[in-house]
Amino acid sequence: MATLLQIDFPFEGPWGDAMTEALSGLAADIASEEGLLWKIWTENPAEHRAGGIYLFTDAENAARYAEKHRERLKGFGIAEIAGRSFAVNPVLSAVTRATL
């Protein structure tokens, strides 16, 4: 069953176009993750938080990636990492036009 993963953490920037430029290599790396269907990048400069919402093919790939990403963020000195995982209801999601 498809699994949605939500991760966010404190972030001091860069934001917007500068974030795009600085993190394009990371985006390419994340795109190659096993089981990843898509990621939406999130940024909130006012609250100094960034992260993403990911859709994986299954819970196992989502859990594996979540642990990998936590370790990567810890390597950047980020310790306060919020993460949640949710099973996706494909029937109701289709009604509301979700692209799964």
Coordinates of N, CA and C in Angstrom, one line a residue:
M1 N 0.8 -1.2 0.0 CA 0.0 0.0 0.0 C 0.9 1.2 0.0
A2 N 0.5 2.2 -0.8 CA 1.3 3.5 -0.8 C 1.3 4.1 0.5
T3 N 2.5 4.7 0.8 CA 2.7 5.3 2.1 C 3.2 6.8 1.9
L4 N 2.6 7.7 2.7 CA 2.9 9.1 2.6 C 3.9 9.3 3.8
L5 N 5.0 10.0 3.6 CA 5.9 10.4 4.6 C 6.0 11.9 4.7
Q6 N 5.9 12.4 5.9 CA 6.0 13.9 6.1 C 7.2 14.1 7.0
I7 N 8.1 15.0 6.6 CA 9.3 15.3 7.4 C 9.4 16.8 7.4
D8 N 9.7 17.4 8.6 CA 10.1 18.8 8.6 C 11.0 19.0 9.8
F9 N 11.8 20.1 9.7 CA 12.9 20.4 10.6 C 13.2 21.9 10.6
P10 N 13.9 22.3 11.7 CA 14.4 23.7 11.7 C 15.4 23.9 10.5
F11 N 15.3 25.1 9.9 CA 16.1 25.4 8.7 C 16.3 26.9 8.7
E12 N 17.5 27.3 8.5 CA 17.8 28.7 8.4 C 18.0 29.2 7.0
G13 N 17.7 28.4 6.0 CA 17.8 28.8 4.6 C 19.0 28.2 3.9
P14 N 19.1 28.4 2.7 CA 18.5 29.4 1.8 C 17.1 29.0 1.5
W15 N 16.4 30.0 0.9 CA 15.0 29.9 0.6 C 14.7 30.2 -0.9
G16 N 13.6 29.7 -1.4 CA 13.2 30.1 -2.8 C 14.2 29.6 -3.8
D17 N 14.6 30.5 -4.7 CA 15.5 30.2 -5.8 C 16.9 29.8 -5.3
A18 N 17.3 30.4 -4.2 CA 18.6 30.1 -3.7 C 18.6 28.6 -3.1
M19 N 17.5 28.2 -2.6 CA 17.3 26.8 -2.1 C 17.4 25.9 -3.3
T20 N 16.7 26.3 -4.3 CA 16.7 25.4 -5.6 C 18.1 25.2 -6.1
E21 N 18.8 26.3 -6.1 CA 20.2 26.2 -6.6 C 21.1 25.4 -5.7
A22 N 21.0 25.6 -4.4 CA 21.8 24.9 -3.4 C 21.5 23.4 -3.2
L23 N 20.3 23.1 -3.5 CA 19.8 21.7 -3.1 C 19.5 20.8 -4.4
S24 N 19.8 21.3 -5.6 CA 19.5 20.6 -6.8 C 20.2 19.2 -6.8
G25 N 21.4 19.1 -6.3 CA 22.1 17.8 -6.3 C 21.4 16.9 -5.3
L26 N 21.0 17.4 -4.2 CA 20.2 16.6 -3.2 C 18.9 16.1 -3.8
A27 N 18.3 17.0 -4.5 CA 17.0 16.6 -5.2 C 17.2 15.4 -6.2
A28 N 18.3 15.5 -6.9 CA 18.6 14.4 -7.9 C 18.8 13.1 -7.2
D29 N 19.5 13.2 -6.0 CA 19.8 12.0 -5.3 C 18.5 11.4 -4.7
I30 N 17.7 12.2 -4.1 CA 16.4 11.8 -3.6 C 15.5 11.1 -4.6
A31 N 15.6 11.7 -5.8 CA 14.8 11.2 -6.9 C 15.1 9.7 -7.3
S32 N 16.3 9.3 -6.9 CA 16.7 7.9 -7.3 C 16.4 6.9 -6.1
E33 N 15.7 7.4 -5.1 CA 15.4 6.5 -4.0 C 14.4 5.4 -4.4
E34 N 14.7 4.2 -3.9 CA 13.9 3.0 -4.3 C 12.5 3.2 -3.7
G35 N 11.5 3.1 -4.5 CA 10.1 3.1 -4.1 C 9.5 4.5 -4.0
L36 N 10.3 5.6 -4.3 CA 9.8 7.0 -4.2 C 9.0 7.2 -5.5
L37 N 7.8 7.7 -5.3 CA 6.9 8.0 -6.4 C 7.0 9.5 -6.7
W38 N 7.0 10.3 -5.6 CA 7.3 11.8 -5.7 C 7.6 12.4 -4.4
K39 N 8.1 13.6 -4.5 CA 8.3 14.4 -3.3 C 7.9 15.8 -3.5
I40 N 7.2 16.4 -2.6 CA 6.9 17.9 -2.6 C 7.8 18.5 -1.6
W41 N 8.6 19.5 -2.0 CA 9.5 20.2 -1.1 C 8.7 21.3 -0.5
T42 N 8.9 21.5 0.9 CA 8.2 22.5 1.6 C 9.2 23.4 2.3
E43 N 8.9 24.7 2.3 CA 9.7 25.7 3.0 C 8.8 26.7 3.6
N44 N 9.2 27.1 4.9 CA 8.4 28.2 5.6 C 9.5 29.1 6.2
P45 N 9.9 30.1 5.5 CA 10.9 31.0 6.0 C 10.5 31.7 7.3
A46 N 9.2 32.1 7.4 CA 8.7 32.8 8.6 C 8.9 32.0 9.9
E47 N 8.7 30.6 9.8 CA 8.9 29.8 11.0 C 10.2 29.1 11.0
H48 N 11.1 29.4 10.0 CA 12.4 28.7 9.8 C 12.3 27.2 9.8
R49 N 11.4 26.7 9.0 CA 11.2 25.2 8.9 C 11.2 24.9 7.4
A50 N 11.7 23.7 7.1 CA 11.7 23.1 5.7 C 11.5 21.6 5.9
G51 N 11.2 21.0 4.7 CA 11.1 19.6 4.7 C 10.4 19.1 3.4
G52 N 9.6 18.1 3.6 CA 9.0 17.5 2.4 C 7.9 16.6 2.7
I53 N 7.1 16.3 1.7 CA 6.0 15.3 1.8 C 6.3 14.4 0.6
Y54 N 6.5 13.1 1.0 CA 6.9 12.1 0.0 C 5.8 11.0 -0.1
L55 N 5.7 10.5 -1.3 CA 4.9 9.3 -1.5 C 5.7 8.1 -2.0
F56 N 5.7 7.1 -1.2 CA 6.4 5.8 -1.5 C 5.5 4.7 -1.9
T57 N 6.0 3.8 -2.6 CA 5.2 2.6 -3.0 C 4.7 1.8 -1.8
D58 N 5.5 1.8 -0.7 CA 5.1 0.9 0.4 C 5.8 1.5 1.7
A59 N 5.3 0.9 2.8 CA 5.8 1.4 4.1 C 7.3 1.0 4.3
E60 N 7.7 -0.1 3.8 CA 9.1 -0.5 4.0 C 10.1 0.5 3.4
N61 N 9.8 1.0 2.1 CA 10.7 1.9 1.5 C 10.6 3.3 2.2
A62 N 9.4 3.7 2.7 CA 9.3 4.9 3.4 C 10.1 4.9 4.7
A63 N 10.0 3.8 5.4 CA 10.7 3.7 6.7 C 12.2 3.7 6.5
R64 N 12.7 3.0 5.4 CA 14.1 3.0 5.1 C 14.6 4.4 4.8
Y65 N 13.9 5.1 3.9 CA 14.3 6.4 3.6 C 14.2 7.4 4.8
A66 N 13.2 7.3 5.6 CA 13.1 8.2 6.8 C 14.3 8.1 7.6
E67 N 14.8 6.8 7.9 CA 16.0 6.6 8.7 C 17.2 7.2 8.0
K68 N 17.3 7.0 6.7 CA 18.5 7.5 5.9 C 18.5 9.1 6.0
H69 N 17.3 9.7 5.8 CA 17.2 11.1 5.8 C 17.5 11.7 7.2
R70 N 17.0 11.0 8.3 CA 17.3 11.5 9.6 C 18.8 11.5 9.9
E71 N 19.5 10.5 9.4 CA 20.9 10.4 9.6 C 21.6 11.5 8.8
R72 N 21.1 11.8 7.6 CA 21.7 12.8 6.7 C 21.5 14.2 7.4
L73 N 20.3 14.5 7.9 CA 20.1 15.7 8.6 C 20.9 15.9 9.9
K74 N 21.1 14.8 10.6 CA 21.9 14.9 11.8 C 23.3 15.2 11.4
G75 N 23.8 14.7 10.3 CA 25.1 15.1 9.7 C 25.2 16.6 9.4
F76 N 24.1 17.2 9.1 CA 24.1 18.7 8.9 C 23.9 19.4 10.2
G77 N 23.9 18.7 11.3 CA 23.7 19.4 12.6 C 22.2 19.6 13.0
I78 N 21.3 19.0 12.3 CA 19.9 19.2 12.5 C 19.4 18.0 13.4
A79 N 18.9 18.3 14.6 CA 18.5 17.2 15.5 C 17.0 17.2 15.7
E80 N 16.3 18.3 15.6 CA 14.9 18.4 15.9 C 14.1 18.0 14.6
I81 N 14.0 16.7 14.3 CA 13.4 16.3 13.1 C 12.0 15.7 13.4
A82 N 11.0 16.3 12.8 CA 9.6 15.7 12.9 C 9.3 14.9 11.7
G83 N 8.8 13.7 12.0 CA 8.5 12.8 10.9 C 7.3 11.9 11.2
R84 N 6.4 11.8 10.2 CA 5.2 11.0 10.4 C 5.0 10.2 9.1
S85 N 4.4 9.0 9.3 CA 4.1 8.1 8.1 C 2.6 7.8 8.2
F86 N 2.0 7.7 7.0 CA 0.6 7.5 6.9 C 0.3 6.5 5.7
A87 N -0.5 5.5 5.9 CA -1.0 4.7 4.8 C -2.0 5.6 4.0
V88 N -2.0 5.4 2.7 CA -2.8 6.1 1.8 C -4.1 5.4 1.4
N89 N -5.2 6.0 1.5 CA -6.5 5.4 1.1 C -6.6 5.7 -0.4
P90 N -6.4 4.8 -1.3 CA -6.3 5.1 -2.8 C -7.7 5.5 -3.3
V91 N -8.8 4.9 -2.8 CA -10.1 5.1 -3.4 C -10.6 6.5 -3.1
L92 N -10.5 6.9 -1.8 CA -10.9 8.3 -1.4 C -9.9 9.3 -2.0
S93 N -8.7 9.0 -2.1 CA -7.7 9.9 -2.7 C -8.0 10.1 -4.2
A94 N -8.4 9.1 -4.9 CA -8.8 9.3 -6.3 C -10.0 10.2 -6.5
V95 N -11.0 10.1 -5.6 CA -12.1 10.9 -5.6 C -11.7 12.4 -5.5
T96 N -10.7 12.7 -4.7 CA -10.3 14.1 -4.5 C -9.1 14.4 -5.4
R97 N -8.9 13.7 -6.5 CA -8.0 13.9 -7.6 C -6.5 13.8 -7.2
A98 N -6.2 13.0 -6.2 CA -4.8 12.7 -5.9 C -4.1 12.0 -7.0
T99 N -2.9 12.3 -7.3 CA -2.1 11.6 -8.3 C -1.2 10.6 -7.5
L100 N -1.6 9.3 -7.6 CA -0.9 8.3 -6.9 C -0.2 7.5 -8.0

